[in-house]
PDB file of C-alpha atoms in Angstrom:
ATOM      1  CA  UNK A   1      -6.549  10.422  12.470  1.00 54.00           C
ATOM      2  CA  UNK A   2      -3.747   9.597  14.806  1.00 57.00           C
ATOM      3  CA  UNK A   3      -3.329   6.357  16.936  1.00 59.00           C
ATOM      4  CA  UNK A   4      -0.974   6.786  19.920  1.00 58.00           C
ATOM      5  CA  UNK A   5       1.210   3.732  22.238  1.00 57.00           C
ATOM      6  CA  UNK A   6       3.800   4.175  24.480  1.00 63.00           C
ATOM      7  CA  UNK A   7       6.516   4.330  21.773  1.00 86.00           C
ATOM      8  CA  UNK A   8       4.703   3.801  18.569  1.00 92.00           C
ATOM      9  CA  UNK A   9       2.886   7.047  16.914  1.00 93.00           C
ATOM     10  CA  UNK A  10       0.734   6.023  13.500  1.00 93.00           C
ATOM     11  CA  UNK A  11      -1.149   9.078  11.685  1.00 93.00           C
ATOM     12  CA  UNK A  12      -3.000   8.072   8.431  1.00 90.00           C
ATOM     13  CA  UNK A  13      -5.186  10.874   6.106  1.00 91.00           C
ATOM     14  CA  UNK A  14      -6.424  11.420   2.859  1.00 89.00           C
ATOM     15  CA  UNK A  15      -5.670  13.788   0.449  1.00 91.00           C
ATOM     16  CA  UNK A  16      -9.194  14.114  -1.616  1.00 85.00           C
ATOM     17  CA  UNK A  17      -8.004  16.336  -4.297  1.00 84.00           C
ATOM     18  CA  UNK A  18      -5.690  13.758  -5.538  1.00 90.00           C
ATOM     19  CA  UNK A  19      -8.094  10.757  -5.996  1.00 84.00           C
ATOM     20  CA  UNK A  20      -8.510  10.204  -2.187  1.00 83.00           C
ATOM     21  CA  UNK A  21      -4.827   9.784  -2.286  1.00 93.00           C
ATOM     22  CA  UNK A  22      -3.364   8.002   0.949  1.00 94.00           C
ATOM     23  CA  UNK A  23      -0.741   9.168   3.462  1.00 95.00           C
ATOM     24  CA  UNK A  24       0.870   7.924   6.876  1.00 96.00           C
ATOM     25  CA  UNK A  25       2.709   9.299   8.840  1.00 97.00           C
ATOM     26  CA  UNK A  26       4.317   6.744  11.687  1.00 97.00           C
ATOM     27  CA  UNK A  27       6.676   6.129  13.989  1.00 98.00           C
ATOM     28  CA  UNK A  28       7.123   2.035  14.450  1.00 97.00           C
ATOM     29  CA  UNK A  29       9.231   0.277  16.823  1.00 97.00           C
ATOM     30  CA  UNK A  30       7.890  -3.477  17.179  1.00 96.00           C
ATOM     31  CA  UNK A  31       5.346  -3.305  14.561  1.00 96.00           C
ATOM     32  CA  UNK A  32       5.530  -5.786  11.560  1.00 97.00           C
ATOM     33  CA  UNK A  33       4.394  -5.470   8.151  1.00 98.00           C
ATOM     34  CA  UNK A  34       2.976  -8.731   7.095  1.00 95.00           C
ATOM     35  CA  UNK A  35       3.956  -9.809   3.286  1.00 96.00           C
ATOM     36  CA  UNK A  36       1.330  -7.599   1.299  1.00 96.00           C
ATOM     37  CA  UNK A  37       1.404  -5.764  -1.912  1.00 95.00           C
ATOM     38  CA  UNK A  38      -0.497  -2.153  -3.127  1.00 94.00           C
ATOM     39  CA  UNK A  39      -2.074  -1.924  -6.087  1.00 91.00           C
ATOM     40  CA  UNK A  40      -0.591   1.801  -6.672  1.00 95.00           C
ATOM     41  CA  UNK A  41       2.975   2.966  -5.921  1.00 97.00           C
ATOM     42  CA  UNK A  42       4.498   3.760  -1.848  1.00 98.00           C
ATOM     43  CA  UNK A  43       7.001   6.241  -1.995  1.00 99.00           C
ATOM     44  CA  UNK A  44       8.447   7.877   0.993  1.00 98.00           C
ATOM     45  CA  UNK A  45      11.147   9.215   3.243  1.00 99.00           C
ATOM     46  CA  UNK A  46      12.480   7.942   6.722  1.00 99.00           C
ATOM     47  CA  UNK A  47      12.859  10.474   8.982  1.00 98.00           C
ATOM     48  CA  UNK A  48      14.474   8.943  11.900  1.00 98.00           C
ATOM     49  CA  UNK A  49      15.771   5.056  13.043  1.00 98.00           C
ATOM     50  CA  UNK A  50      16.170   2.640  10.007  1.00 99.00           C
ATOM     51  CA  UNK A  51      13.372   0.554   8.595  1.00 99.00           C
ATOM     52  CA  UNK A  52      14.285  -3.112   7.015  1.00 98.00           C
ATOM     53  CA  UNK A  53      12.105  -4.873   4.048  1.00 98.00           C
ATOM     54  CA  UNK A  54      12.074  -7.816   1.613  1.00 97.00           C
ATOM     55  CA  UNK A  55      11.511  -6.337  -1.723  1.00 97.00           C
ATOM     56  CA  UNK A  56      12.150  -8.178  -5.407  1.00 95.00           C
ATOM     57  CA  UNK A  57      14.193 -11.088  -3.777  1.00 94.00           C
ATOM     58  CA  UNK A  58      16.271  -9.446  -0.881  1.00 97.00           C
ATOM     59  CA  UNK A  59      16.010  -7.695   2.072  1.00 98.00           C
ATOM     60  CA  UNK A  60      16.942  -3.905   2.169  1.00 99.00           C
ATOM     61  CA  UNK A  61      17.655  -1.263   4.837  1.00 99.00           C
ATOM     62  CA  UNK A  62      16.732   2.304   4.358  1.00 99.00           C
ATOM     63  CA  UNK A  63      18.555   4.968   7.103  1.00 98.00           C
ATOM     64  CA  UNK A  64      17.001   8.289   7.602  1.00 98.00           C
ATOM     65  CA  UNK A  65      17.614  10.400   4.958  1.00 98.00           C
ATOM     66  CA  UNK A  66      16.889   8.000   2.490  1.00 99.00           C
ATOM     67  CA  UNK A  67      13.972   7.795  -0.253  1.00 99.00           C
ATOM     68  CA  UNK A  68      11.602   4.436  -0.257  1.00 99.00           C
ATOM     69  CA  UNK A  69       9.942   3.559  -3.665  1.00 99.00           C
ATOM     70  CA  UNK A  70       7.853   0.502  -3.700  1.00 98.00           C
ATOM     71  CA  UNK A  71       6.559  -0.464  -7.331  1.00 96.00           C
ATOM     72  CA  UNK A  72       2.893  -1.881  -7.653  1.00 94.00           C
ATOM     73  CA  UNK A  73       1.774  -4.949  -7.285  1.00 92.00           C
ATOM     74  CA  UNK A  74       5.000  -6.125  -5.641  1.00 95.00           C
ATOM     75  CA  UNK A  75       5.067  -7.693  -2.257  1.00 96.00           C
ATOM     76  CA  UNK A  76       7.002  -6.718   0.815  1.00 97.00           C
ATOM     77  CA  UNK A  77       7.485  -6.257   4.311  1.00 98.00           C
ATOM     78  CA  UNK A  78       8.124  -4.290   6.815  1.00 98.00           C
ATOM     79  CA  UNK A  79      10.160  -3.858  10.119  1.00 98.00           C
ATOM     80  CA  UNK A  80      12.343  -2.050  12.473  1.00 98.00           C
ATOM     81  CA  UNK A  81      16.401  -2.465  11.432  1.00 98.00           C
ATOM     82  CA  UNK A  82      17.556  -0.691  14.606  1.00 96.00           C
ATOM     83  CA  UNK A  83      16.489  -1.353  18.369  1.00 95.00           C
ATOM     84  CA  UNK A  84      14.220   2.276  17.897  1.00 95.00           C
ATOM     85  CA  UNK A  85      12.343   1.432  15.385  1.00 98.00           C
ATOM     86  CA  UNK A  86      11.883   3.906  13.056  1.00 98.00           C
ATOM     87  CA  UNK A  87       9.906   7.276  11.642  1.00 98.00           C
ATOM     88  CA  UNK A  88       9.388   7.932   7.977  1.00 98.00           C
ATOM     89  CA  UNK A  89       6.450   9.700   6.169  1.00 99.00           C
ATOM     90  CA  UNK A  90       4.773   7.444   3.045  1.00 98.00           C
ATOM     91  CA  UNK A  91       2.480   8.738   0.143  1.00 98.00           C
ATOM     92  CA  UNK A  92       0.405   5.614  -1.320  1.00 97.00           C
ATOM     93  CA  UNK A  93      -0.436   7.269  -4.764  1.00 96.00           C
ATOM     94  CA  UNK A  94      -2.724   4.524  -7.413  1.00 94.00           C
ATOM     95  CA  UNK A  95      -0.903   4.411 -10.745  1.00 93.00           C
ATOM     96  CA  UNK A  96      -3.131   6.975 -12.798  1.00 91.00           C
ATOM     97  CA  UNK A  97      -2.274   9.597 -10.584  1.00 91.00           C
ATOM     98  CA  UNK A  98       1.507   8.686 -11.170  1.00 91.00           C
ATOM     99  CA  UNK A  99       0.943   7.968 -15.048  1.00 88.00           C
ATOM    100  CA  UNK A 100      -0.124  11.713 -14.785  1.00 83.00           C
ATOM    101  CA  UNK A 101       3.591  12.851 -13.689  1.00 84.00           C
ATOM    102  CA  UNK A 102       4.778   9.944 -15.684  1.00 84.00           C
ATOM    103  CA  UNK A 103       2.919  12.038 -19.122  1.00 83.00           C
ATOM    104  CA  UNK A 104       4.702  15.332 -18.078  1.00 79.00           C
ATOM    105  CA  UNK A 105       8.323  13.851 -18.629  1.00 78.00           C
ATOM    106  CA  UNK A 106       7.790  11.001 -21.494  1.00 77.00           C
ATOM    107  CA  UNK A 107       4.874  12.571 -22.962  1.00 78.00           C
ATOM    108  CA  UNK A 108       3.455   9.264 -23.386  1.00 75.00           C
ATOM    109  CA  UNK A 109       0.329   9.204 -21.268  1.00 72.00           C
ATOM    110  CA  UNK A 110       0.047   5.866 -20.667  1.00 73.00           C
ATOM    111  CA  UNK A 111       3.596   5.035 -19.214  1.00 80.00           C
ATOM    112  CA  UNK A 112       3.687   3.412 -16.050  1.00 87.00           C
ATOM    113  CA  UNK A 113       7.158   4.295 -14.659  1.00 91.00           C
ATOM    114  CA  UNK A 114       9.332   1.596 -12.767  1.00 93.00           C
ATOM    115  CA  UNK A 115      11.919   2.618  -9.612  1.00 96.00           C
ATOM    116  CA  UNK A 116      14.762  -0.244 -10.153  1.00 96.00           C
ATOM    117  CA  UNK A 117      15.907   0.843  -6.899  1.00 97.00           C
ATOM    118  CA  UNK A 118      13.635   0.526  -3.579  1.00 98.00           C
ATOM    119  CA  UNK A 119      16.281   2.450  -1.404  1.00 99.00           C
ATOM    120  CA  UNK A 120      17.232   5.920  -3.062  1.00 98.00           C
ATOM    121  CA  UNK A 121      20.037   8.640  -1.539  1.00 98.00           C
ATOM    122  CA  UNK A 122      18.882  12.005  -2.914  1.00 98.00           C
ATOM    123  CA  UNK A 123      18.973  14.598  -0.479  1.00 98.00           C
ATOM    124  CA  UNK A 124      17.138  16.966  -2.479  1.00 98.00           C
ATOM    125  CA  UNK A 125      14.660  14.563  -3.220  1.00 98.00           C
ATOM    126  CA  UNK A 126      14.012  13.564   0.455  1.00 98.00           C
ATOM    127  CA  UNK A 127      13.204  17.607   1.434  1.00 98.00           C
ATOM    128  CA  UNK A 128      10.460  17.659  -1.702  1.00 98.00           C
ATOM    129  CA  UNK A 129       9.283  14.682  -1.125  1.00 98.00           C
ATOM    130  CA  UNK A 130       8.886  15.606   2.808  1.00 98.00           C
ATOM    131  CA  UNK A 131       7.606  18.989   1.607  1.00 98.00           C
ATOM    132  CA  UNK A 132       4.962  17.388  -0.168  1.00 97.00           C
ATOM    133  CA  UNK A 133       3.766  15.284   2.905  1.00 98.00           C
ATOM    134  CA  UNK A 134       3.305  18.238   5.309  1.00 97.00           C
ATOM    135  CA  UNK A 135       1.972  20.313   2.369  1.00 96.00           C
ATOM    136  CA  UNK A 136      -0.844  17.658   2.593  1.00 95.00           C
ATOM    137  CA  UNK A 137      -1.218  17.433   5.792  1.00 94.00           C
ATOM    138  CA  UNK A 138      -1.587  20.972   6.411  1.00 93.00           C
ATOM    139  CA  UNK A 139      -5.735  21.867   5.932  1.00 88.00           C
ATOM    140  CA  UNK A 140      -4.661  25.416   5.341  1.00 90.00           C
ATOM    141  CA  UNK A 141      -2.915  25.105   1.940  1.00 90.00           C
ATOM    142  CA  UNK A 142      -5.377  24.909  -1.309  1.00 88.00           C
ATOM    143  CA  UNK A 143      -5.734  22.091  -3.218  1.00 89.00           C
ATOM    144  CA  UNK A 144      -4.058  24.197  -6.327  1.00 87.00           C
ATOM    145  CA  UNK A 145      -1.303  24.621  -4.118  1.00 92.00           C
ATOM    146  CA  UNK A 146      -1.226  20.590  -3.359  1.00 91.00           C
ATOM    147  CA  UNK A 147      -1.938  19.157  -6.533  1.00 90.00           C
ATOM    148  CA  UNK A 148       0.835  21.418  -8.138  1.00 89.00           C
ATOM    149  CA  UNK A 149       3.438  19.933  -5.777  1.00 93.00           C
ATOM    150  CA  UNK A 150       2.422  16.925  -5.970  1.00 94.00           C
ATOM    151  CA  UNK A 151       2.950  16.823  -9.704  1.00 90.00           C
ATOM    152  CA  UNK A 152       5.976  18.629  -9.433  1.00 91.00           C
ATOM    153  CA  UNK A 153       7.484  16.341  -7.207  1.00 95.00           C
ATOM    154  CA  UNK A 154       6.705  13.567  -8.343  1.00 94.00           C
ATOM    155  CA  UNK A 155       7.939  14.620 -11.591  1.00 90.00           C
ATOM    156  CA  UNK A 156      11.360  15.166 -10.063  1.00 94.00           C
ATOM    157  CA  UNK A 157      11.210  11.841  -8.908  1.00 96.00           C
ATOM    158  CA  UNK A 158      10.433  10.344 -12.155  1.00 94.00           C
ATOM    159  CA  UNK A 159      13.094  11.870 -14.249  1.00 92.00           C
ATOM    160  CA  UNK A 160      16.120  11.266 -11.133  1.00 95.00           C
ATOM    161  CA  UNK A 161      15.365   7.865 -10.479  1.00 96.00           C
ATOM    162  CA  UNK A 162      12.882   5.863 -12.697  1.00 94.00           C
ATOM    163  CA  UNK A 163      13.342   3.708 -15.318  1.00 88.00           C
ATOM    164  CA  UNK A 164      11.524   4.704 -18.650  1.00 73.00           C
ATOM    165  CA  UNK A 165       8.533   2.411 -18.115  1.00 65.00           C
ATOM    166  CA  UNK A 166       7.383  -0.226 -16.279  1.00 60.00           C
ATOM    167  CA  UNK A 167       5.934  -3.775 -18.204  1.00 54.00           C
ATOM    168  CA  UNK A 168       3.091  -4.283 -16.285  1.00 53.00           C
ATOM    169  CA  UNK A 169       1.889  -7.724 -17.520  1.00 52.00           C
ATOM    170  CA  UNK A 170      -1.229  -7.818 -19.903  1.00 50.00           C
ATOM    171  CA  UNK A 171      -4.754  -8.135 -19.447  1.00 45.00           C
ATOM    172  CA  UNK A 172      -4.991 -12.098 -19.608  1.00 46.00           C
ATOM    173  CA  UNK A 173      -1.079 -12.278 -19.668  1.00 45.00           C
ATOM    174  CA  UNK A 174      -0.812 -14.211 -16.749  1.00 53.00           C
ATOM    175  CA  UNK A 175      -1.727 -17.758 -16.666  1.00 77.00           C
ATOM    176  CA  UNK A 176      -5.304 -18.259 -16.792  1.00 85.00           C
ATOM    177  CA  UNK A 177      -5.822 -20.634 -13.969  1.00 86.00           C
ATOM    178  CA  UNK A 178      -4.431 -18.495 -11.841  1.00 91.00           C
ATOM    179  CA  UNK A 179      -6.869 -15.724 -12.973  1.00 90.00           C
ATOM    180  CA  UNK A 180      -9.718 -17.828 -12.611  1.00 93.00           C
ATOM    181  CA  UNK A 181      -8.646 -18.591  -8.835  1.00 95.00           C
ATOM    182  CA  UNK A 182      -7.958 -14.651  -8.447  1.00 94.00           C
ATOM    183  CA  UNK A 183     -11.070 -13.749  -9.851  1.00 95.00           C
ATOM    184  CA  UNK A 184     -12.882 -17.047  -7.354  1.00 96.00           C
ATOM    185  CA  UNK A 185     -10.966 -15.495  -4.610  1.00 96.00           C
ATOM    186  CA  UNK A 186     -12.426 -11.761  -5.379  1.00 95.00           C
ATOM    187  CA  UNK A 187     -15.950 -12.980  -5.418  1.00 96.00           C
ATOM    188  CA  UNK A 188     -15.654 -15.318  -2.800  1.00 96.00           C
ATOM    189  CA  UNK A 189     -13.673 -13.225   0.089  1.00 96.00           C
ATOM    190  CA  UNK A 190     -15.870 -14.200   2.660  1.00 96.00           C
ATOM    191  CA  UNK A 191     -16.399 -18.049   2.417  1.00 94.00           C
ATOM    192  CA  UNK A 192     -14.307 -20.208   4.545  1.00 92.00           C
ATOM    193  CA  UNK A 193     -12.315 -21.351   0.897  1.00 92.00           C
ATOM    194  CA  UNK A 194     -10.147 -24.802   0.824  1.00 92.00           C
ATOM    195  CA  UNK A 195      -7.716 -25.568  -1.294  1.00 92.00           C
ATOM    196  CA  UNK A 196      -8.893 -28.034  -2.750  1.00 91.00           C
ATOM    197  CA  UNK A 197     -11.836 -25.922  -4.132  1.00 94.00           C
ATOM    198  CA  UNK A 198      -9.240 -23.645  -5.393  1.00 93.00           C
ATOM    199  CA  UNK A 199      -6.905 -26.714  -6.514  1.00 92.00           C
ATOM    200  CA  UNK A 200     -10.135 -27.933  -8.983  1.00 94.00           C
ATOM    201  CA  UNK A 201     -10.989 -24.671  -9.994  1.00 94.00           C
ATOM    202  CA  UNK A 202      -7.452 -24.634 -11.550  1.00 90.00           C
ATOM    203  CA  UNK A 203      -7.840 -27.952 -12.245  1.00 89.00           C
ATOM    204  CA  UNK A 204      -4.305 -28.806 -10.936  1.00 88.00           C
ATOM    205  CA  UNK A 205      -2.485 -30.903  -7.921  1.00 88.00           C
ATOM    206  CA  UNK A 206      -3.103 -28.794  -4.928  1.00 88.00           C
ATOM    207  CA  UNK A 207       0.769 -29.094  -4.946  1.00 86.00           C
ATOM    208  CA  UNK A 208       0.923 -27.419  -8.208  1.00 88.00           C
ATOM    209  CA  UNK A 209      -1.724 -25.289  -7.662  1.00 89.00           C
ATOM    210  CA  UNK A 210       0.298 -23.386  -5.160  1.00 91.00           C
ATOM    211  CA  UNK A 211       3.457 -23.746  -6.917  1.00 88.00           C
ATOM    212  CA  UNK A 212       1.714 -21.841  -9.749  1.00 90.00           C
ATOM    213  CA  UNK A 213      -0.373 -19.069  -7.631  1.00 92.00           C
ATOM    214  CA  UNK A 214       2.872 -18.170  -5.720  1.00 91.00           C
ATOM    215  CA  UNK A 215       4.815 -18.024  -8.800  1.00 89.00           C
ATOM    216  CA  UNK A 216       2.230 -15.354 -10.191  1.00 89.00           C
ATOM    217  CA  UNK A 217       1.273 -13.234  -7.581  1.00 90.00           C
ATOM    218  CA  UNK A 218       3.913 -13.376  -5.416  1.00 90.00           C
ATOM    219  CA  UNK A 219       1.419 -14.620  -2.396  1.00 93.00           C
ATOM    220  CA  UNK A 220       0.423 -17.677  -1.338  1.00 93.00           C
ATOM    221  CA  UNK A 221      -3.252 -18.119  -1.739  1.00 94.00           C
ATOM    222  CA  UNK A 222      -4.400 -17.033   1.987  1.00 94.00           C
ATOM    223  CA  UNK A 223      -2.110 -14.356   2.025  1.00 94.00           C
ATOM    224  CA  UNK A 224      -3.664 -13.004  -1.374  1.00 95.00           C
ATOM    225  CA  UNK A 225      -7.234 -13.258  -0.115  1.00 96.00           C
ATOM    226  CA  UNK A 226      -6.224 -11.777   3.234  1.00 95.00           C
ATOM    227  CA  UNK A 227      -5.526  -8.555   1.313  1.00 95.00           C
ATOM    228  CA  UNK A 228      -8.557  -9.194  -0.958  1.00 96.00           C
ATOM    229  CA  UNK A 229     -10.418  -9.464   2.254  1.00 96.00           C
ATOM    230  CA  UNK A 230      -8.400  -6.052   3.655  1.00 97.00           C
ATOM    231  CA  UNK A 231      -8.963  -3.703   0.747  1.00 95.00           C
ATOM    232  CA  UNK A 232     -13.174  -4.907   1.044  1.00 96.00           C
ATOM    233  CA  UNK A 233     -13.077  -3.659   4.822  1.00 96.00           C
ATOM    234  CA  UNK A 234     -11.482  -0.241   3.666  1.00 94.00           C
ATOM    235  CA  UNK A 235     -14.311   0.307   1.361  1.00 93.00           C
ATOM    236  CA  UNK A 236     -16.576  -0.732   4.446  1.00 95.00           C
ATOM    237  CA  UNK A 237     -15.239   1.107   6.917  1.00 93.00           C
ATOM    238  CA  UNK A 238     -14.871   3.984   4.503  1.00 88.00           C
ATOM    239  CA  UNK A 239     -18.487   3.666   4.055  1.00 90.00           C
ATOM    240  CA  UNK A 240     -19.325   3.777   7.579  1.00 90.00           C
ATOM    241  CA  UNK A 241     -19.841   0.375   8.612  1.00 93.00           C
ATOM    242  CA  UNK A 242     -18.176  -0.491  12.274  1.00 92.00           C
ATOM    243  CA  UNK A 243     -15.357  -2.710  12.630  1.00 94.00           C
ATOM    244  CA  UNK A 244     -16.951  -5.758  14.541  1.00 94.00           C
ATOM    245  CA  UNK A 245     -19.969  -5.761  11.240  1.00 96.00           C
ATOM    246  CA  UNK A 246     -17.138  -5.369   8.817  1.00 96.00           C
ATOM    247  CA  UNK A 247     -14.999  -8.678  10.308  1.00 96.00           C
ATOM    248  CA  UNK A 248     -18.288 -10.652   9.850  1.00 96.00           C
ATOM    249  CA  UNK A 249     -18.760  -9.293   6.303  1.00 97.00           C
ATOM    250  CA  UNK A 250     -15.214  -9.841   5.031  1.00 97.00           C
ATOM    251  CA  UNK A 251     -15.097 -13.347   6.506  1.00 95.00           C
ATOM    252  CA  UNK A 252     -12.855 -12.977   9.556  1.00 94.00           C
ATOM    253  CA  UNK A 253     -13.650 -14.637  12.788  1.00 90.00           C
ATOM    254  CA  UNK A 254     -14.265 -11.677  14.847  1.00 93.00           C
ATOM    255  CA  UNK A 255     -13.110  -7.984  15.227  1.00 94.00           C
ATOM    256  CA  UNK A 256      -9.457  -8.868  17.124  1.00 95.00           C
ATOM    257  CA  UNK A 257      -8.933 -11.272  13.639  1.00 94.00           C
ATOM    258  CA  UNK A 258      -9.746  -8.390  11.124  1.00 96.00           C
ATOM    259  CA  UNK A 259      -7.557  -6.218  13.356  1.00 96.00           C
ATOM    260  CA  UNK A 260      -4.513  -7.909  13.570  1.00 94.00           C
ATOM    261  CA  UNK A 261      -4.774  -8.453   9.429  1.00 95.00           C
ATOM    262  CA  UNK A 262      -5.760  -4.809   9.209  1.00 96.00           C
ATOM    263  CA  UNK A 263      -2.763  -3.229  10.619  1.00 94.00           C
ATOM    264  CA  UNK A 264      -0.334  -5.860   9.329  1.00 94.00           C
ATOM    265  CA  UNK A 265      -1.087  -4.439   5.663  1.00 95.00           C
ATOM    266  CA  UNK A 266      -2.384  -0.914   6.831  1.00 94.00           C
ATOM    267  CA  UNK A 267      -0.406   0.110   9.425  1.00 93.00           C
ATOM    268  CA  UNK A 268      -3.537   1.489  11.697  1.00 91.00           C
ATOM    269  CA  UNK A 269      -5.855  -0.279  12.910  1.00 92.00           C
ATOM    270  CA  UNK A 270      -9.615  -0.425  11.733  1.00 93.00           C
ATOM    271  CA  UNK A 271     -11.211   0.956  14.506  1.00 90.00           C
ATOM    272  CA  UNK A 272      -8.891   4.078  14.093  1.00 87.00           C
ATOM    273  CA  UNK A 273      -9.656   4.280  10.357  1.00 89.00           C
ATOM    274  CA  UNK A 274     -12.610   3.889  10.814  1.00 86.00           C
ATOM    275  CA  UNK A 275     -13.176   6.414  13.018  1.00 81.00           C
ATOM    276  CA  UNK A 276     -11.219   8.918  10.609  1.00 76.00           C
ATOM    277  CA  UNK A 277     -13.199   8.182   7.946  1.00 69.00           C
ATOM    278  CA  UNK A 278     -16.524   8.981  10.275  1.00 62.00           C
ATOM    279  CA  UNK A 279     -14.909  12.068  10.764  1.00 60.00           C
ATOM    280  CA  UNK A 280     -14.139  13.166   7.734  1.00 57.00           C
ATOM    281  CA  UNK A 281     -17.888  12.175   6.382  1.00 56.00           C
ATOM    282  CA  UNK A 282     -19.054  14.497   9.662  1.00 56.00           C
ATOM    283  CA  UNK A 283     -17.518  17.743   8.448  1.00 56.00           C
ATOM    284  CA  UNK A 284     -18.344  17.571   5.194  1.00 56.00           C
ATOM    285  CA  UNK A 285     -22.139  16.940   5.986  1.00 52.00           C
TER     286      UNK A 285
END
């Protein structure tokens, strides 16, 4: 699926021999990435321009020829850092599929690596990793031949630049009236929420309610259910539903609402992915 402007060039595909693994490949020049997080790993290379990011407390530039690695759960941004914008190619890969790669160099199966450093100058690493991309986007390779560099790669990748493992928090680690709000927020998505409602529900100051949600998640609490509302109208639109039924489900206003949040965390926007999805579903019926 490809989206076209006058400057800006966004195509986004799934690999489905690698869990429905997601890729992009963009150029941007005036997009923005709003402040978002992924629940798996983005790791990529920019091609052309420079892109700029907050990331763990600073903002970073990565040049062409450079390697991106995002850790989960951690929020960023997203931006042009030159007057061209900029072209890179991103794999969004959930953590079990990286725990897999992860196995083949600890032999621990359940380490979750961690990248310590978001911008990385390999320049063997950039040709693999862009090897990898177009060996995924081309439909005429096998999916032996992709899932084998995939691993491969991302084993190189592991063992260059990544620290032995990363401490996700525990189950319940986290404080628990924050999980009760997440969980609220989850189950909720779609209700027109106050914060006050969220405020008792922690049972706090709405003052120290946000002081303690930020401190957690890293979001402020509409920023965290915007992207609880975002990853719901993936699974919509992946389902078939169209956009304009999708904003009403998720709790947006209308379609232009849902599509301005959509590609601020995506990157495309929902009608495109949606229509992607559709066609995917269409030659495989």
């Amino acid at each position: 699926m490809s989206e076209k402007t006058s400057q800006e060039r966004v195509k986004f595909w799934h690999a489905q021999e690698l869990g429905q693994l997601e890729l992009l490949h963009a150029t941007y020049v005036t997009h923005t990435f709003a402040r978002h997080i992924h629940s798996g790993f983005a790791i990529g290379v920019i091609e052309q321009g420079a892109e700029k990011f907050y990331y763990r407390g600073a903002e970073h530039v990565a040049p062409a020829g450079h390697v991106v690695v995002i850790n989960p759960g951690e929020v960023h941004t997203g931006q042009a850092a030159t007057e061209k914008g900029w072209t890179y190619r991103m794999l969004y890969p959930e953590i079990a599929l990286v725990q897999r790669a992860m196995a083949e160099v600890t032999g621990q199966p359940t380490d979750i690596p961690d990248f310590p450093q978001p911008v990385i100058r390999d320049d063997d690493m950039v040709e693999h990793i862009r090897h990898l991309h177009l060996t995924l986007e081309n439909p005429a390779t096998t999916p032996l031949e992709r899932e084998a560099q995939f691993v491969s790669t991302l084993v190189r990748l592991i063992s260059r630049h990544a620290e032995p493992a990363l401490k996700l928090p525990p189950a319940g680690g986290e404080r628990q009236v924050v999980r009760r709000v997440r969980d609220y927020l989850e189950a909720h998505y779609a209700e027109n929420v106050l914060l006050e409602q969220l405020a008792a529900i922690a049972n706090l100051s709405p003052f120290h309610f946000l002081r303690a949600f930020r401190a957690e998640t890293g979001l402020p609490p509409h920023a965290y259910l915007n992207q609880v509302r975002i990853e719901r109208a993936k699974v919509l639109l992946a389902q078939g539903w169209p956009p304009a039924q999708v904003a009403a489900e998720t709790g947006f206003a209308d379609q232009s609402h849902l599509t301005k949040r959509f590609k601020g965390i995506v990157g495309v926007a929902p009608g495109q992915y949606w229509l992607y999805r559709k066609n995917v579903q269409d030659k495989s019926a």
